[in-house]
Short mmCIF file of C-alpha atoms and ligand atoms in Angstrom, two decimals:
data_model
loop_
_atom_site.label_atom_id
_atom_site.label_comp_id
_atom_site.label_asym_id
_atom_site.label_seq_id
_atom_site.Cartn_x
_atom_site.Cartn_y
_atom_site.Cartn_z
CA MET A 8 -42.49 23.43 -40.01
CA GLY A 9 -44.58 22.43 -37.28
CA ALA A 10 -43.31 23.41 -33.77
CA GLN A 11 -39.76 21.50 -31.87
CA THR A 12 -39.84 21.14 -28.65
CA PRO A 13 -36.39 23.05 -28.19
CA VAL A 14 -32.83 21.27 -26.83
CA THR A 15 -31.55 22.98 -23.92
CA PRO A 16 -28.08 22.56 -23.96
CA GLU A 17 -27.35 21.07 -20.43
CA LYS A 18 -29.98 18.21 -21.47
CA PRO A 19 -29.40 17.70 -25.05
CA GLU A 20 -31.51 14.16 -24.08
CA GLN A 21 -35.00 15.84 -22.67
CA GLY A 22 -36.13 16.34 -26.31
CA ILE A 23 -35.38 12.59 -27.43
CA LEU A 24 -36.21 10.08 -25.06
CA PRO A 25 -39.66 8.51 -23.84
CA PRO A 26 -39.91 9.75 -20.11
CA ARG A 27 -39.79 6.35 -18.58
CA VAL A 28 -35.62 6.42 -19.34
CA ARG A 29 -35.56 10.41 -18.62
CA GLU A 30 -36.70 9.14 -14.97
CA GLU A 31 -34.87 7.22 -14.73
CA LEU A 32 -31.82 8.86 -15.43
CA ASN A 33 -32.23 11.76 -13.01
CA VAL A 34 -32.36 8.82 -10.63
CA LEU A 35 -29.02 8.28 -11.84
CA ARG A 36 -27.91 11.58 -11.78
CA GLU A 37 -29.13 12.81 -7.98
CA LYS A 38 -27.86 10.06 -7.11
CA ALA A 39 -23.98 10.79 -8.16
CA LYS A 40 -24.91 14.27 -7.00
CA GLU A 41 -25.09 11.71 -3.67
CA ASP A 42 -22.00 10.21 -4.67
CA LEU A 43 -20.13 13.26 -5.99
CA GLU A 44 -21.05 15.36 -2.55
CA ALA A 45 -19.86 12.41 0.04
CA LEU A 46 -17.00 11.93 -1.30
CA LYS A 47 -15.92 15.84 0.19
CA LYS A 48 -17.28 14.06 2.70
CA PRO A 49 -15.98 10.53 3.16
CA GLU A 50 -16.59 9.90 6.48
CA LYS A 51 -20.41 9.88 6.34
CA THR A 52 -20.76 7.59 3.81
CA GLN A 53 -21.73 4.14 4.66
CA LEU A 54 -17.84 2.73 3.98
CA PHE A 55 -16.31 5.16 6.52
CA LYS A 56 -18.85 3.68 9.16
CA SER A 57 -18.55 0.29 8.22
CA MET A 58 -14.98 0.58 9.07
CA PHE A 59 -14.49 2.97 11.17
CA ARG A 60 -15.54 3.83 14.46
CA VAL A 61 -18.85 6.56 14.48
CA LYS A 62 -18.69 9.35 16.40
CA HIS A 63 -22.17 9.52 18.83
CA ASP A 64 -23.99 12.97 19.05
CA GLU A 65 -23.20 15.85 21.73
CA SER A 66 -26.39 14.82 23.55
CA GLU A 67 -26.45 13.06 27.59
CA ARG A 68 -26.56 9.70 25.73
CA SER A 69 -23.76 10.07 24.53
CA ARG A 70 -21.74 9.53 26.79
CA ALA A 71 -23.19 6.08 28.22
CA LEU A 72 -23.33 5.39 24.84
CA SER A 73 -19.76 5.79 24.35
CA VAL A 74 -18.44 4.30 27.24
CA LEU A 75 -21.53 1.20 26.12
CA THR A 76 -20.91 0.90 22.69
CA ASN A 77 -16.59 0.15 23.74
CA VAL A 78 -15.75 -3.22 23.77
CA PHE A 79 -12.72 -1.90 26.24
CA PHE A 80 -14.93 -0.27 28.55
CA HIS A 81 -18.47 -2.30 28.41
CA LEU A 82 -16.62 -6.01 27.59
CA HIS A 83 -19.65 -7.11 26.79
CA PRO A 84 -23.00 -5.94 25.09
CA ALA A 85 -24.47 -4.57 26.96
CA LYS A 86 -28.15 -5.94 25.12
CA VAL A 87 -28.17 -9.36 23.31
CA ASN A 88 -30.91 -9.92 20.81
CA ARG A 89 -31.99 -13.78 22.43
CA ASP A 90 -32.79 -15.62 18.74
CA ALA A 91 -29.95 -13.82 17.27
CA VAL A 92 -27.92 -16.09 19.78
CA ARG A 93 -29.59 -19.17 18.38
CA TYR A 94 -27.62 -21.61 17.58
CA SER A 95 -29.91 -22.68 15.11
CA TYR A 96 -29.17 -19.59 13.67
CA THR A 97 -25.60 -19.20 13.61
CA TRP A 98 -24.78 -22.30 13.56
CA GLY A 99 -21.75 -22.29 16.08
CA MET A 100 -19.56 -22.41 13.67
CA GLY A 101 -17.64 -19.47 13.88
CA GLY A 102 -17.31 -19.62 18.45
CA ILE A 103 -15.70 -23.71 16.40
CA SER A 104 -13.91 -22.39 14.76
CA PHE A 105 -12.64 -19.79 17.02
CA TYR A 106 -12.09 -22.81 19.18
CA LEU A 107 -10.47 -25.38 17.16
CA PHE A 108 -7.32 -21.98 16.41
CA ILE A 109 -6.66 -21.54 19.90
CA VAL A 110 -6.19 -25.47 19.80
CA LEU A 111 -4.61 -25.94 17.44
CA THR A 112 -2.17 -22.37 18.12
CA PHE A 113 -2.00 -24.47 21.68
CA THR A 114 -0.79 -28.43 20.01
CA GLY A 115 1.55 -26.92 17.36
CA ILE A 116 3.09 -24.68 19.98
CA LEU A 117 4.10 -28.29 22.13
CA LEU A 118 4.45 -29.73 18.55
CA MET A 119 7.83 -27.27 18.15
CA PHE A 120 9.55 -28.48 20.98
CA TYR A 121 9.70 -32.37 19.28
CA TYR A 122 10.81 -30.74 15.28
CA HIS A 123 13.33 -29.77 13.56
CA PRO A 124 11.95 -27.83 10.33
CA THR A 125 15.21 -28.84 8.55
CA LYS A 126 15.38 -31.68 5.11
CA GLY A 127 15.95 -35.30 6.72
CA GLN A 128 15.63 -34.06 9.50
CA ALA A 129 12.21 -33.17 9.85
CA TYR A 130 10.77 -36.08 8.62
CA ARG A 131 12.54 -38.36 11.65
CA ASP A 132 11.04 -35.58 13.94
CA ILE A 133 7.50 -36.88 13.03
CA ILE A 134 8.84 -40.77 12.98
CA TYR A 135 9.99 -40.52 16.27
CA LEU A 136 7.23 -38.58 17.71
CA MET A 137 4.31 -41.10 16.33
CA SER A 138 6.17 -43.57 17.77
CA ASP A 139 8.04 -43.14 21.46
CA VAL A 140 6.93 -40.06 21.96
CA PRO A 141 4.21 -39.80 24.65
CA PHE A 142 0.92 -38.58 23.86
CA GLY A 143 3.31 -37.85 20.56
CA LYS A 144 0.91 -39.39 18.75
CA LEU A 145 -2.96 -38.30 20.19
CA LEU A 146 -0.81 -34.78 19.60
CA ARG A 147 0.15 -35.54 16.03
CA ASN A 148 -3.89 -36.17 15.22
CA MET A 149 -5.82 -33.51 17.00
CA HIS A 150 -3.01 -30.75 15.29
CA ARG A 151 -3.90 -33.04 12.14
CA TRP A 152 -8.06 -32.60 13.30
CA ALA A 153 -8.42 -29.68 14.45
CA ALA A 154 -6.70 -28.64 11.08
CA HIS A 155 -9.10 -30.29 8.68
CA LEU A 156 -11.80 -29.28 11.04
CA MET A 157 -11.35 -25.28 11.22
CA VAL A 158 -10.90 -25.33 7.14
CA ILE A 159 -14.66 -26.71 6.74
CA THR A 160 -16.28 -24.83 10.18
CA VAL A 161 -14.71 -21.50 8.65
CA TRP A 162 -16.24 -22.34 5.70
CA LEU A 163 -19.46 -23.26 6.79
CA HIS A 164 -19.04 -20.20 9.65
CA MET A 165 -19.21 -17.85 5.74
CA PHE A 166 -22.03 -20.07 5.04
CA ARG A 167 -24.19 -19.22 7.37
CA VAL A 168 -23.40 -16.02 7.20
CA PHE A 169 -24.53 -15.59 3.74
CA LEU A 170 -27.17 -17.63 3.71
CA THR A 171 -28.81 -14.54 6.80
CA GLY A 172 -27.18 -12.25 5.01
CA SER A 173 -25.36 -10.84 7.50
CA TYR A 174 -22.56 -9.40 4.79
CA LYS A 175 -25.78 -6.99 4.11
CA LYS A 176 -25.28 -2.81 5.56
CA PRO A 177 -23.92 -2.26 7.90
CA ARG A 178 -21.63 -5.10 7.76
CA GLU A 179 -19.49 -5.32 3.80
CA PHE A 180 -16.26 -4.30 5.64
CA ASN A 181 -16.75 -7.28 8.42
CA TRP A 182 -17.33 -9.47 5.84
CA CYS A 183 -13.96 -8.46 3.48
CA VAL A 184 -12.29 -8.60 6.92
CA GLY A 185 -14.29 -12.23 6.49
CA VAL A 186 -12.45 -13.14 3.48
CA LEU A 187 -9.00 -11.99 4.09
CA LEU A 188 -9.80 -14.46 7.67
CA LEU A 189 -10.68 -17.28 4.75
CA VAL A 190 -7.82 -16.96 2.37
CA PHE A 191 -5.37 -16.85 5.85
CA THR A 192 -6.70 -19.99 6.96
CA LEU A 193 -6.46 -21.85 4.55
CA LEU A 194 -2.89 -21.01 3.95
CA LEU A 195 -2.21 -22.26 7.19
CA SER A 196 -3.45 -25.56 6.29
CA PHE A 197 -0.82 -25.00 3.38
CA THR A 198 2.21 -23.89 4.61
CA GLY A 199 2.03 -27.23 7.18
CA TYR A 200 1.24 -29.97 4.93
CA LEU A 201 4.92 -29.73 3.90
CA LEU A 202 6.07 -30.02 7.96
CA PRO A 203 6.69 -33.68 7.90
CA ASP A 204 7.99 -33.67 4.66
CA ASP A 205 7.25 -36.68 3.63
CA GLN A 206 6.19 -36.97 -0.01
CA LEU A 207 1.85 -36.17 -0.35
CA GLY A 208 3.61 -32.48 1.22
CA PHE A 209 6.71 -32.49 -1.00
CA TRP A 210 3.79 -33.04 -4.03
CA ALA A 211 0.60 -31.58 -2.53
CA VAL A 212 3.66 -28.31 -2.26
CA THR A 213 4.77 -29.14 -6.08
CA VAL A 214 1.40 -29.23 -7.89
CA GLY A 215 0.60 -26.43 -5.37
CA THR A 216 3.93 -23.71 -6.01
CA ASN A 217 2.97 -25.18 -9.13
CA MET A 218 0.72 -23.44 -10.98
CA ALA A 219 1.78 -19.65 -8.68
CA ARG A 220 4.23 -19.59 -12.17
CA ALA A 221 1.52 -18.68 -13.78
CA THR A 222 0.30 -15.64 -12.06
CA PRO A 223 -0.38 -12.49 -14.44
CA LEU A 224 2.61 -10.03 -13.79
CA LEU A 225 4.21 -12.37 -11.41
CA GLY A 226 4.85 -14.94 -13.06
CA ALA A 227 7.38 -16.87 -15.30
CA GLU A 228 4.98 -18.14 -17.48
CA GLY A 229 1.79 -16.12 -16.53
CA PRO A 230 0.11 -13.20 -18.59
CA LEU A 231 2.82 -10.78 -19.16
CA GLY A 232 5.44 -12.08 -16.57
CA PRO A 233 8.31 -12.34 -18.97
CA GLN A 234 7.38 -8.38 -20.70
CA VAL A 235 7.89 -7.19 -17.24
CA GLY A 236 10.97 -9.00 -17.17
CA VAL A 237 9.69 -11.13 -14.48
CA THR A 238 12.33 -14.98 -15.23
CA PRO A 239 12.36 -18.49 -13.23
CA TYR A 240 14.04 -16.96 -11.33
CA ASN A 241 13.10 -14.02 -9.57
CA ASP A 242 9.56 -15.15 -10.06
CA VAL A 243 6.16 -16.19 -7.28
CA HIS A 244 6.91 -19.80 -7.47
CA PHE A 245 11.35 -18.86 -6.26
CA ALA A 246 9.51 -16.56 -3.43
CA LEU A 247 7.62 -18.73 -2.58
CA LEU A 248 10.26 -22.30 -2.16
CA GLY A 249 13.33 -19.63 -2.19
CA GLY A 250 15.06 -21.79 -5.10
CA SER A 251 14.06 -23.76 -7.93
CA ILE A 252 12.42 -27.12 -6.60
CA VAL A 253 10.49 -28.37 -2.51
CA ASP A 254 13.32 -28.33 -1.17
CA SER A 255 15.88 -27.60 2.24
CA ASN A 256 14.48 -24.03 1.98
CA ALA A 257 11.51 -24.17 1.05
CA LEU A 258 10.90 -26.29 3.96
CA LEU A 259 12.67 -23.40 6.45
CA ARG A 260 10.33 -20.94 4.27
CA ALA A 261 6.71 -22.97 4.72
CA TYR A 262 8.02 -23.78 8.87
CA ILE A 263 7.98 -19.76 9.96
CA TRP A 264 4.77 -18.79 7.28
CA HIS A 265 3.92 -21.53 9.53
CA CYS A 266 4.95 -21.24 12.34
CA ILE A 267 4.31 -16.66 13.31
CA ALA A 268 3.64 -14.80 10.27
CA ILE A 269 0.13 -16.67 9.24
CA PRO A 270 -0.60 -17.52 12.63
CA VAL A 271 0.63 -13.43 14.06
CA ILE A 272 -1.83 -12.19 10.81
CA LEU A 273 -4.97 -14.35 11.78
CA SER A 274 -5.05 -13.63 15.83
CA ILE A 275 -4.62 -9.61 13.92
CA LEU A 276 -7.45 -9.99 12.12
CA LEU A 277 -9.54 -12.27 14.87
CA ALA A 278 -9.84 -8.86 16.77
CA VAL A 279 -10.66 -6.69 14.32
CA HIS A 280 -13.19 -9.23 12.94
CA PHE A 281 -15.01 -9.88 17.02
CA TRP A 282 -14.54 -6.36 17.83
CA ARG A 283 -16.21 -5.88 14.07
CA VAL A 284 -19.82 -8.00 15.85
CA ARG A 285 -19.53 -6.20 18.05
CA LYS A 286 -19.73 -2.67 16.98
CA ASP A 287 -22.09 -3.87 14.39
CA GLY A 288 -24.00 -4.24 16.09
CA GLY A 289 -24.19 -7.41 17.94
CA ILE A 290 -24.72 -11.04 16.08
CA SER A 291 -27.12 -9.36 12.94
CA GLY A 292 -29.58 -12.04 14.23
CA PRO A 293 -33.24 -12.40 12.50
CA ALA A 294 -36.29 -10.95 13.30
CA PRO A 295 -37.06 -11.16 17.64
CA VAL A 296 -39.84 -13.42 18.17
CA GLN A 297 -41.69 -12.94 21.61
CA LEU A 298 -42.42 -15.20 22.81
CA GLU A 299 -46.17 -16.40 24.80
CA SER A 300 -45.36 -15.32 28.15
CA GLU A 301 -44.72 -12.24 26.74
CA MET A 302 -47.57 -11.09 25.79
CA LYS A 303 -50.00 -8.26 26.93
CA PRO A 304 -53.31 -10.30 27.92
CA GLU A 305 -56.14 -9.47 25.02
CA ARG A 306 -58.67 -6.90 26.91
CA LYS A 307 -62.24 -7.82 27.25
CA PHE A 308 -64.15 -4.90 27.65
C1 HEM B 408 -10.38 -18.00 11.52
C2 HEM B 408 -12.02 -18.06 11.02
C3 HEM B 408 -13.25 -17.22 11.66
C4 HEM B 408 -13.54 -17.07 12.73
C5 HEM B 408 -12.84 -16.92 13.95
C6 HEM B 408 -14.78 -16.14 12.78
C7 HEM B 408 -15.39 -16.05 13.96
C8 HEM B 408 -17.04 -15.65 13.91
C9 HEM B 408 -17.93 -15.39 15.08
C10 HEM B 408 -17.12 -16.14 16.46
C11 HEM B 408 -19.19 -14.14 14.48
C12 HEM B 408 -20.03 -13.53 15.83
C13 HEM B 408 -21.32 -14.98 15.67
C14 HEM B 408 -21.20 -16.27 15.04
O1 HEM B 408 -20.53 -17.38 15.56
O2 HEM B 408 -21.74 -17.12 13.78
C15 HEM B 408 -18.95 -13.92 13.34
C16 HEM B 408 -19.31 -13.50 12.71
C17 HEM B 408 -18.97 -12.95 11.83
N1 HEM B 408 -18.40 -13.17 9.93
FE1 HEM B 408 -17.14 -15.10 11.49
N2 HEM B 408 -15.15 -15.89 10.95
C18 HEM B 408 -14.57 -16.40 10.77
C19 HEM B 408 -14.04 -16.40 9.55
C20 HEM B 408 -14.58 -14.58 8.63
C21 HEM B 408 -15.35 -16.12 6.56
C22 HEM B 408 -15.00 -16.43 6.29
C23 HEM B 408 -16.07 -14.17 6.47
C24 HEM B 408 -16.87 -14.05 5.36
C25 HEM B 408 -16.67 -14.47 4.75
C26 HEM B 408 -16.50 -14.44 8.19
C27 HEM B 408 -17.95 -14.10 8.30
C28 HEM B 408 -18.30 -12.93 9.48
C29 HEM B 408 -19.38 -11.74 9.66
C30 HEM B 408 -20.36 -10.47 8.22
C31 HEM B 408 -20.07 -12.60 10.58
C32 HEM B 408 -21.04 -10.81 11.34
C33 HEM B 408 -22.24 -12.26 11.17
C34 HEM B 408 -23.69 -11.49 12.12
O3 HEM B 408 -23.56 -10.67 12.32
O4 HEM B 408 -24.85 -12.21 11.90
N3 HEM B 408 -15.86 -14.50 8.89
N4 HEM B 408 -17.03 -14.17 12.99
#
C-alpha cells in the first residue's frame, strides 16, 4: 500500500483537486470571507457608499471637505474636470432631457387651463385649443414635440452613460436611479397619449393596458394569477383603467398620473440624480488631457 495524501475534514477537496483549481477555490474562499465581514459593517461596503453620504475622517482637511462636497453649502463643485464637461464626451443629453422636462412642465400647466378630463369634453377641448385659442396650436405642438424629443434624448443619454462606462463604481446607484427615470419618462409619455381622447390614444391605451393582463401574479391571464385568486375584476388591468374597458374612469386616472403623480415622482428622482452626480465626484470624464500650452518646456543641459 502506497502513502496516501491525508484528507483534512475541513477541506476535503485538497487531496483530489489539481493545484490551479485549489488556488481558485482559495481566492473564492477569501472573497466570501470579505463579503461576510462586509455584512457585519454595511456602511463600509461599496453599495452603501454609492447610495449615502460618506463621513469624512476627523482631520483638519475634512472640515473643509464637508463644506466643499456638500451640495447645499456649496452649490457648484469646487473643481470641474475640463474634459468631462466637453459636449463630445457628455453629448449634453442629460442636460437637454432636463431642459425638455422644464418645457413640458411649463406648457403642460398652460394646457391644463383649457382641458377637462371628462369623456366627450376632452376631445372638444383639444379641437377648441387647436382652432380658437390664440397660440393654442403652438402650445399643444410644443408639448407634443418636447415629449417625443425627451424620450429620444433620455435613451441617448443612457446610451452615452453606457458607452463611457459611467455606470461602474462609484456610480452604480445613480445608474439605478437613471433606470427609474427612464421608466417614469416612458410612463409620462404613455399616460399623455390617452388625454386627447381620440382614436389614436384610445387604441394605444387599449393595446398597452391589455398587455398588463398577462403580468405574472398580478394579471388575470398571467402565470400564477388565477391560482392566487386574481380575476378580471381585481387584476392590474382593472386597476389601471378603473374598469374593464378604456372609458371615463381610465381618462381620469391617466390625467391624474400624467399631471400630478408621475411629474412629482420624476422631480424627486431628478433631485436625487443630480445630487448623486455631484457626490460621485462630478461627471465621470475621460482621463485628463494636458494641453500643449500647459506642458513644461524640456530642460536643456
Ligand atoms: C429624465 C431623465 C434624465 C435626466 C434629466 C438626466 C440628467 C442627467 C444629467 C444632467 C447628468 C450630468 C451629465 C450629463 O449630462 O451627461 C446625468 C448624469 C448621469 N446619468 Fe442621467 N438623466 C436622466 C436619465 C438617466 C438614465 C435613463 C440613466 C441610466 C439608466 C442615467 C444615468 C446617469 C449616470 C450614471 C450619470 C453620471 C454619468 C457620468 O458621471 O458620466 N440618467 N444625468
